[in-house]
mmCIF file of C-alpha atoms in Angstrom:
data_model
loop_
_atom_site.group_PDB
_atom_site.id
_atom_site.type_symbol
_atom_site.label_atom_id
_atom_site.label_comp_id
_atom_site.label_asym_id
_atom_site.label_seq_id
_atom_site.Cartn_x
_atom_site.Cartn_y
_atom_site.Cartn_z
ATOM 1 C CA UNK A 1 0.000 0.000 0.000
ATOM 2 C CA UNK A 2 1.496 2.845 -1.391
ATOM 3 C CA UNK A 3 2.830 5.583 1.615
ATOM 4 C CA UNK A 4 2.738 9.084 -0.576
ATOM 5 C CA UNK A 5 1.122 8.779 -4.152
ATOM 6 C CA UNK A 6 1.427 11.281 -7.001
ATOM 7 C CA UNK A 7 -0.628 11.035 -10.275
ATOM 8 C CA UNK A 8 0.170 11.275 -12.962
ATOM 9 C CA UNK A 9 3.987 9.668 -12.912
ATOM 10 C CA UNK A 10 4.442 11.236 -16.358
ATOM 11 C CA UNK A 11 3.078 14.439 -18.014
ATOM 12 C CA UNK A 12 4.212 15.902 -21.174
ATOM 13 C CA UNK A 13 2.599 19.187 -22.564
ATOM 14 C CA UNK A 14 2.588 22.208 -24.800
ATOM 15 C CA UNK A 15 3.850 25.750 -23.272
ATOM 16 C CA UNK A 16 1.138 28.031 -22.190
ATOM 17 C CA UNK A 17 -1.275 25.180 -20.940
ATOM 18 C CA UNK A 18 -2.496 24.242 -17.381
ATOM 19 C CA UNK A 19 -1.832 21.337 -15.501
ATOM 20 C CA UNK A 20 -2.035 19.886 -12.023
ATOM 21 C CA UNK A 21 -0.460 16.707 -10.445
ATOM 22 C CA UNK A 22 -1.672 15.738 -7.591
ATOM 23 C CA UNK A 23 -0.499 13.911 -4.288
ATOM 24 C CA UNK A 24 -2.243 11.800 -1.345
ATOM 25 C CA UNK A 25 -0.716 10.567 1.523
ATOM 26 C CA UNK A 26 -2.007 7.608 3.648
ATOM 27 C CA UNK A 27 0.430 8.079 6.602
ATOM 28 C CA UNK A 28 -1.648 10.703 8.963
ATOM 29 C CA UNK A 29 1.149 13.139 8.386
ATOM 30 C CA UNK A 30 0.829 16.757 9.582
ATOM 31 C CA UNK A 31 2.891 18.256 6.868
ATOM 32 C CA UNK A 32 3.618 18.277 3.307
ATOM 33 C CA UNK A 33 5.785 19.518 0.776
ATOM 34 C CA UNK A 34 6.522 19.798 -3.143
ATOM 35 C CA UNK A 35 9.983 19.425 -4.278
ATOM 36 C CA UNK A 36 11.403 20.043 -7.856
ATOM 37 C CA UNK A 37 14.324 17.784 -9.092
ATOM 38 C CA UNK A 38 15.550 19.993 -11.975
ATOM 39 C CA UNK A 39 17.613 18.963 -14.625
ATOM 40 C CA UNK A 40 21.077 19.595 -12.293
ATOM 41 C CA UNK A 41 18.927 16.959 -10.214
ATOM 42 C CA UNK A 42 19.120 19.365 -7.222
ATOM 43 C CA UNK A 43 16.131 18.702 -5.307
ATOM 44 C CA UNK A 44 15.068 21.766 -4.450
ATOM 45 C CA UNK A 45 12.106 22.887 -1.423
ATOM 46 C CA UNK A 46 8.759 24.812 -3.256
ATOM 47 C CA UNK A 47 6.194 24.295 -0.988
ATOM 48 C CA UNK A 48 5.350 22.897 2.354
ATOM 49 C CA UNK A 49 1.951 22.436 4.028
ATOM 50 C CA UNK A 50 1.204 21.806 7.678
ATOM 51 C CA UNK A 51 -2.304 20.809 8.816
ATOM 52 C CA UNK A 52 -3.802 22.722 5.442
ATOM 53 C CA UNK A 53 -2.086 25.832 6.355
ATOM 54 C CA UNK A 54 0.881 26.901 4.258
ATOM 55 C CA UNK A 55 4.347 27.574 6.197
ATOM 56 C CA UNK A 56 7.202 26.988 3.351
ATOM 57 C CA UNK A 57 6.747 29.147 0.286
ATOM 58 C CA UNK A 58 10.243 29.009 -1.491
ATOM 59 C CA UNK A 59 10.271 32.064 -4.510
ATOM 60 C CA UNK A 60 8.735 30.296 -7.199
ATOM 61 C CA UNK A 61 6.898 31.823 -10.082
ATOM 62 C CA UNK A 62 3.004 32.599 -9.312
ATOM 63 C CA UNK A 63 2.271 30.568 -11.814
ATOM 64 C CA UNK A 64 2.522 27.516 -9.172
ATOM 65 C CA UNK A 65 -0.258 27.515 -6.977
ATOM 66 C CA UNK A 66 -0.619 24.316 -4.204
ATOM 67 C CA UNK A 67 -4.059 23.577 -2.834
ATOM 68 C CA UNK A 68 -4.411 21.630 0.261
ATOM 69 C CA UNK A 69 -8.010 20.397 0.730
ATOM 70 C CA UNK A 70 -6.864 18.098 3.430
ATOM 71 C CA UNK A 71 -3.928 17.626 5.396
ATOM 72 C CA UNK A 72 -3.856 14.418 3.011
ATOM 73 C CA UNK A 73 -3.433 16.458 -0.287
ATOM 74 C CA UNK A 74 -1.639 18.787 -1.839
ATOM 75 C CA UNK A 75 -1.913 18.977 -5.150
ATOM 76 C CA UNK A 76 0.206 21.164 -7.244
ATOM 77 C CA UNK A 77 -1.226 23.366 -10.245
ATOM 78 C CA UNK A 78 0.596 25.193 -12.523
ATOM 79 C CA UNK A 79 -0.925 27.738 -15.056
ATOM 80 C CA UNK A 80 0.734 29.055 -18.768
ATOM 81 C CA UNK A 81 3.269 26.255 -18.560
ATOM 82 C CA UNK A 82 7.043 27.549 -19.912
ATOM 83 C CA UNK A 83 10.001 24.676 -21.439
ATOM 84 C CA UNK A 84 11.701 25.960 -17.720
ATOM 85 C CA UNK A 85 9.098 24.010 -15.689
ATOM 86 C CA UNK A 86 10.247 20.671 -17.166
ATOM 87 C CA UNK A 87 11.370 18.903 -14.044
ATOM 88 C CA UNK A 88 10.761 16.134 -11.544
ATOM 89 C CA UNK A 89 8.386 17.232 -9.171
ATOM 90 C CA UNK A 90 8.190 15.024 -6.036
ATOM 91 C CA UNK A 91 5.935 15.217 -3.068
ATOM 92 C CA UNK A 92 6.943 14.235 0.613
ATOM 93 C CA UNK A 93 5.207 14.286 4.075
ATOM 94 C CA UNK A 94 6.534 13.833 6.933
ATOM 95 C CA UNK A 95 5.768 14.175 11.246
ATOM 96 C CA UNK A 96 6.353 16.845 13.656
ATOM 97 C CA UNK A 97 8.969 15.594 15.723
ATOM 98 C CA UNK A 98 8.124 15.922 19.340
ATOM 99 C CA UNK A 99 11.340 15.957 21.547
ATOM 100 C CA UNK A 100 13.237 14.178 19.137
ATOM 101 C CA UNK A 101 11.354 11.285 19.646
ATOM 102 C CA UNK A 102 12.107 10.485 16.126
ATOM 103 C CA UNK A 103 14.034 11.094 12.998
ATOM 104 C CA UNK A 104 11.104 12.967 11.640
ATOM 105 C CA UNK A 105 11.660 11.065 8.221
ATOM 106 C CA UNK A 106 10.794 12.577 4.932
ATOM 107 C CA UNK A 107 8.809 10.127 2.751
ATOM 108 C CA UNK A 108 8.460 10.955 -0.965
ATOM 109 C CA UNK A 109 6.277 9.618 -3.796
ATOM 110 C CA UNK A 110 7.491 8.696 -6.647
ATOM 111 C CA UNK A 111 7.689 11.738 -8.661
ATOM 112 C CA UNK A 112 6.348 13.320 -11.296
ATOM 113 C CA UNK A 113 7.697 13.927 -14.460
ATOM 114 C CA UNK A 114 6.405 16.715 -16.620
ATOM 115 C CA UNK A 115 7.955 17.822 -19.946
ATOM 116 C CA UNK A 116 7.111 20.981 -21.192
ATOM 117 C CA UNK A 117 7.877 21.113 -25.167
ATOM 118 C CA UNK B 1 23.148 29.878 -1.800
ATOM 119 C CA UNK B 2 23.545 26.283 -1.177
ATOM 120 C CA UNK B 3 23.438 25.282 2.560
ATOM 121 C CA UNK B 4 24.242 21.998 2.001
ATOM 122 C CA UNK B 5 26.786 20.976 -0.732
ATOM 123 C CA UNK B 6 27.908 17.239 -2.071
ATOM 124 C CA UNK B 7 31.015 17.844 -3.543
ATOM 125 C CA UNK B 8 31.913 14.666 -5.463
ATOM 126 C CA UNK B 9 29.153 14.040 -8.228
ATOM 127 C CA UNK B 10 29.583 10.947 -8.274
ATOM 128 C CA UNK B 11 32.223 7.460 -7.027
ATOM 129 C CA UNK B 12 33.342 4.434 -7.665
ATOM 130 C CA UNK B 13 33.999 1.336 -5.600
ATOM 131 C CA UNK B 14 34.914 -2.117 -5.283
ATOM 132 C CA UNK B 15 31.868 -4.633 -4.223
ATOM 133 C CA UNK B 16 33.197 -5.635 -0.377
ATOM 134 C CA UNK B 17 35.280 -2.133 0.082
ATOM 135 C CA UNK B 18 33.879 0.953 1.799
ATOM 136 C CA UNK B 19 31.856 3.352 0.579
ATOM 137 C CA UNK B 20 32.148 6.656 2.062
ATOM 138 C CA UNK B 21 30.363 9.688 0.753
ATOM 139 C CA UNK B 22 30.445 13.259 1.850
ATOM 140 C CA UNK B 23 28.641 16.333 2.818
ATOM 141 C CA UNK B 24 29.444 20.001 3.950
ATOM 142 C CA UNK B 25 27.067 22.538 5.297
ATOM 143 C CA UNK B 26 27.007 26.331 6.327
ATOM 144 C CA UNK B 27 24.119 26.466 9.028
ATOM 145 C CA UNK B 28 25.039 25.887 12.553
ATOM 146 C CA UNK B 29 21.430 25.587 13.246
ATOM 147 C CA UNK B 30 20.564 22.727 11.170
ATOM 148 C CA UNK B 31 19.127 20.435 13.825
ATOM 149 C CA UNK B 32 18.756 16.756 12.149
ATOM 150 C CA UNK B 33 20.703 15.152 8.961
ATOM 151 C CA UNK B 34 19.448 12.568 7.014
ATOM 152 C CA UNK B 35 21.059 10.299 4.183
ATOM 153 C CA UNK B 36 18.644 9.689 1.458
ATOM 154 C CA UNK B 37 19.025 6.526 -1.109
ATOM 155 C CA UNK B 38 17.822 6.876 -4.918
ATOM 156 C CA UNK B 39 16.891 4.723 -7.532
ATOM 157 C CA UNK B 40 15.983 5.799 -11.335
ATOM 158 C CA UNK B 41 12.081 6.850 -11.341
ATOM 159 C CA UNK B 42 11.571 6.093 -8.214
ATOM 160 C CA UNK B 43 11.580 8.655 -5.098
ATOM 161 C CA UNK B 44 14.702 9.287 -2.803
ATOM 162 C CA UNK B 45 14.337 6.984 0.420
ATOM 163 C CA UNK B 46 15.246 7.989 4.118
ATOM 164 C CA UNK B 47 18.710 5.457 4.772
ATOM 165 C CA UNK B 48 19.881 7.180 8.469
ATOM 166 C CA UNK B 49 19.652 10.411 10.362
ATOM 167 C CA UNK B 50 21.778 11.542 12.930
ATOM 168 C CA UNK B 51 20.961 14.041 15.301
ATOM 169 C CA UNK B 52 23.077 17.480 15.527
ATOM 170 C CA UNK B 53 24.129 16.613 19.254
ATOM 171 C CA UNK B 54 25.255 13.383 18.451
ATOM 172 C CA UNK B 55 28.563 12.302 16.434
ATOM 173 C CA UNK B 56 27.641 9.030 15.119
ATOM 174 C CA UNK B 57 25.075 6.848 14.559
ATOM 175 C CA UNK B 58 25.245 3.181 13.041
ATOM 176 C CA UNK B 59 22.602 0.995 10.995
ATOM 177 C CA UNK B 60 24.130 -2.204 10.054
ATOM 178 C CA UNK B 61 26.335 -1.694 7.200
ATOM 179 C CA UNK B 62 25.751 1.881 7.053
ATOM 180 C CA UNK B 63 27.132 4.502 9.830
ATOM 181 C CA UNK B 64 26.797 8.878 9.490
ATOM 182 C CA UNK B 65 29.285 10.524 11.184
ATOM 183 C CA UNK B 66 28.911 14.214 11.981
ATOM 184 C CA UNK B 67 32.340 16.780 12.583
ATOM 185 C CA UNK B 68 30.191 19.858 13.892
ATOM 186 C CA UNK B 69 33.224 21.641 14.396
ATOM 187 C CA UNK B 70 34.210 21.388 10.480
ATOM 188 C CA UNK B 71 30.214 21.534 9.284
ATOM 189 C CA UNK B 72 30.879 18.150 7.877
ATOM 190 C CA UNK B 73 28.782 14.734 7.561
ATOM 191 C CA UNK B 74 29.907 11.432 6.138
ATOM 192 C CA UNK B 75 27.811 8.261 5.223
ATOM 193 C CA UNK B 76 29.821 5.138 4.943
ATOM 194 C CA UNK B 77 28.939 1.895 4.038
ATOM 195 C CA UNK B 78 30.491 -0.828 4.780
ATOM 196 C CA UNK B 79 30.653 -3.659 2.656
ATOM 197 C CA UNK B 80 29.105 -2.164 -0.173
ATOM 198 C CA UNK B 81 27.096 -4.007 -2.256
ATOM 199 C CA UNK B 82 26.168 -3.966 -5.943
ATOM 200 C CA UNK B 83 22.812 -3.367 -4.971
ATOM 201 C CA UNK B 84 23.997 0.109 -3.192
ATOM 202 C CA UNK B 85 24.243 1.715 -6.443
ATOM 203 C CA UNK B 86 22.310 4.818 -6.663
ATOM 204 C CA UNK B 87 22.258 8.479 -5.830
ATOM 205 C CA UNK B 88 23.032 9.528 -2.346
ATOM 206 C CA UNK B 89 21.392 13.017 -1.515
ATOM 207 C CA UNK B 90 22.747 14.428 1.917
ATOM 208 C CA UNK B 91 20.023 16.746 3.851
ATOM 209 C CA UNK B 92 19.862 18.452 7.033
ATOM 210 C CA UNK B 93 16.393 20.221 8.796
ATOM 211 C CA UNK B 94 15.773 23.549 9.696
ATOM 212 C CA UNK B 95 13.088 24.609 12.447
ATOM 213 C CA UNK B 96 10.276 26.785 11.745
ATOM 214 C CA UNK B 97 8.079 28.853 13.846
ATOM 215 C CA UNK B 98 5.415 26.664 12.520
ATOM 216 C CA UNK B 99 6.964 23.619 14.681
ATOM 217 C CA UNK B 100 7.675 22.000 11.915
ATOM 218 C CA UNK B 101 10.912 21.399 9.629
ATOM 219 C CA UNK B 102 12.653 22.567 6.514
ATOM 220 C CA UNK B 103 14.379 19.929 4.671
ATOM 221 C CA UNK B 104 17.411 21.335 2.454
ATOM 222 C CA UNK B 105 18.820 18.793 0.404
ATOM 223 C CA UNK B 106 22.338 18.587 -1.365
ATOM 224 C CA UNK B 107 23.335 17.803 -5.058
ATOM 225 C CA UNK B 108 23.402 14.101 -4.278
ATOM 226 C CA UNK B 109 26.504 11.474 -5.149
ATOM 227 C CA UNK B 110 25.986 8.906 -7.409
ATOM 228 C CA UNK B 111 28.042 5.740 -6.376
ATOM 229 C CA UNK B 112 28.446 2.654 -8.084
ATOM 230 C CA UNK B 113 29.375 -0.585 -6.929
ATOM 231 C CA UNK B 114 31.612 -2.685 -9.162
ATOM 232 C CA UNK B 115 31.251 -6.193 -9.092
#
């Protein structure tokens, strides 16, 4: 049973359109985040969610806009697509820690591949 | 500006010799550091953490040791296997106000294991 799941695992578009990928996670995490694995594979922090509420927002382009309906989801849309987007985009979740009771592991999905021609 | 920095891109090593990959960082804050393993189209996945008040912390064949005093981690594995070929991404947490924790990741190091 599948810990953080991302759909779809591959995208591939025309500049200027609107997409979304969306992520679930079936862990009862508090927080989650989007990550972007560029082509320098440097995975790099966009957005984090705790509990709905937003607390990381890295400078990325308005044209990315996360949506948490539930502190299960956070989906990811991202308007007028440009050939820069084309990345990995992963999403994680993980646990507050609470006096270091654990590692307060990251766990990713799988990723998402979009390709923007 | 890159808190956290892999400087080797990528190594090479004998199956049955150690393994030992390495990470630098500039914030003194950082308060956790993980080791993350991954595989081609699939996500990275949590190896070992070690916390930023310890200097060393051992799973099996693979053991993190932290220099503070240098900003420095290292991973090493020990006997590597084939099947430890991958990317190793180095990343350390930052607290929020939130309560909760930035992840910052490095470039990763992609080691392979020659039979």
């Amino acid at each position: 049973d599948t810990a953080v799941s991302q759909t779809p695992k591959y995208l591939v578009t025309q500049m200027g359109n609107d997409k979304s990928i969306k992520c679930e996670q079936n862990l009862g995490h508090d927080t989650m985040y989007w990550y972007k694995q560029d082509s320098k594979k440097f995975l790099k922090i966009m957005f984090s969610y705790n509990n709905k509420e937003l607390i990381i927002n890295e400078t990325v382009p308005n044209r990315f806009s996360p949506k948490s309906p539930d502190k299960a989801h956070l989906n990811l849309h991202i308007n007028s697509l440009e050939l820069g987007d084309s990345a990995v985009y992963f999403c994680a979740s993980s646990q507050r820690l609470y006096g270091g009771a654990n590692t307060g592991e990251l766990f990713f999905g799988e990723g998402s591949r979009l390709t923007v021609l | 500006d890159q808190q956290v920095k892999q400087n080797s891109p990528s190594l090479s090593v004998q199956e049955g010799r150690i393994s030992i990959l390495n990470c630098d960082y500039t914030n003194s804050m950082f308060d956790y550091f993980l080791w993350y393993k991954k595989y081609p189209a699939e996500g990275p996945t949590f190896l070992i953490s070690i916390s930023s008040i310890k200097d060393k912390n051992e799973d099996g064949r693979f053991t993190v040791f932290l220099n503070k005093s240098a900003k420095h981690l290292s991973l090493h594995i020990v006997p590597s296997q084939p099947g430890d070929s991958a990317v190793y991404f180095c990343a350390a947490t930052q607290s929020l106000t939130s309560g909760t924790y930035k992840y910052i990741f490095g470039t990763g190091t992609r080691l392979k294991v020659l039979a």
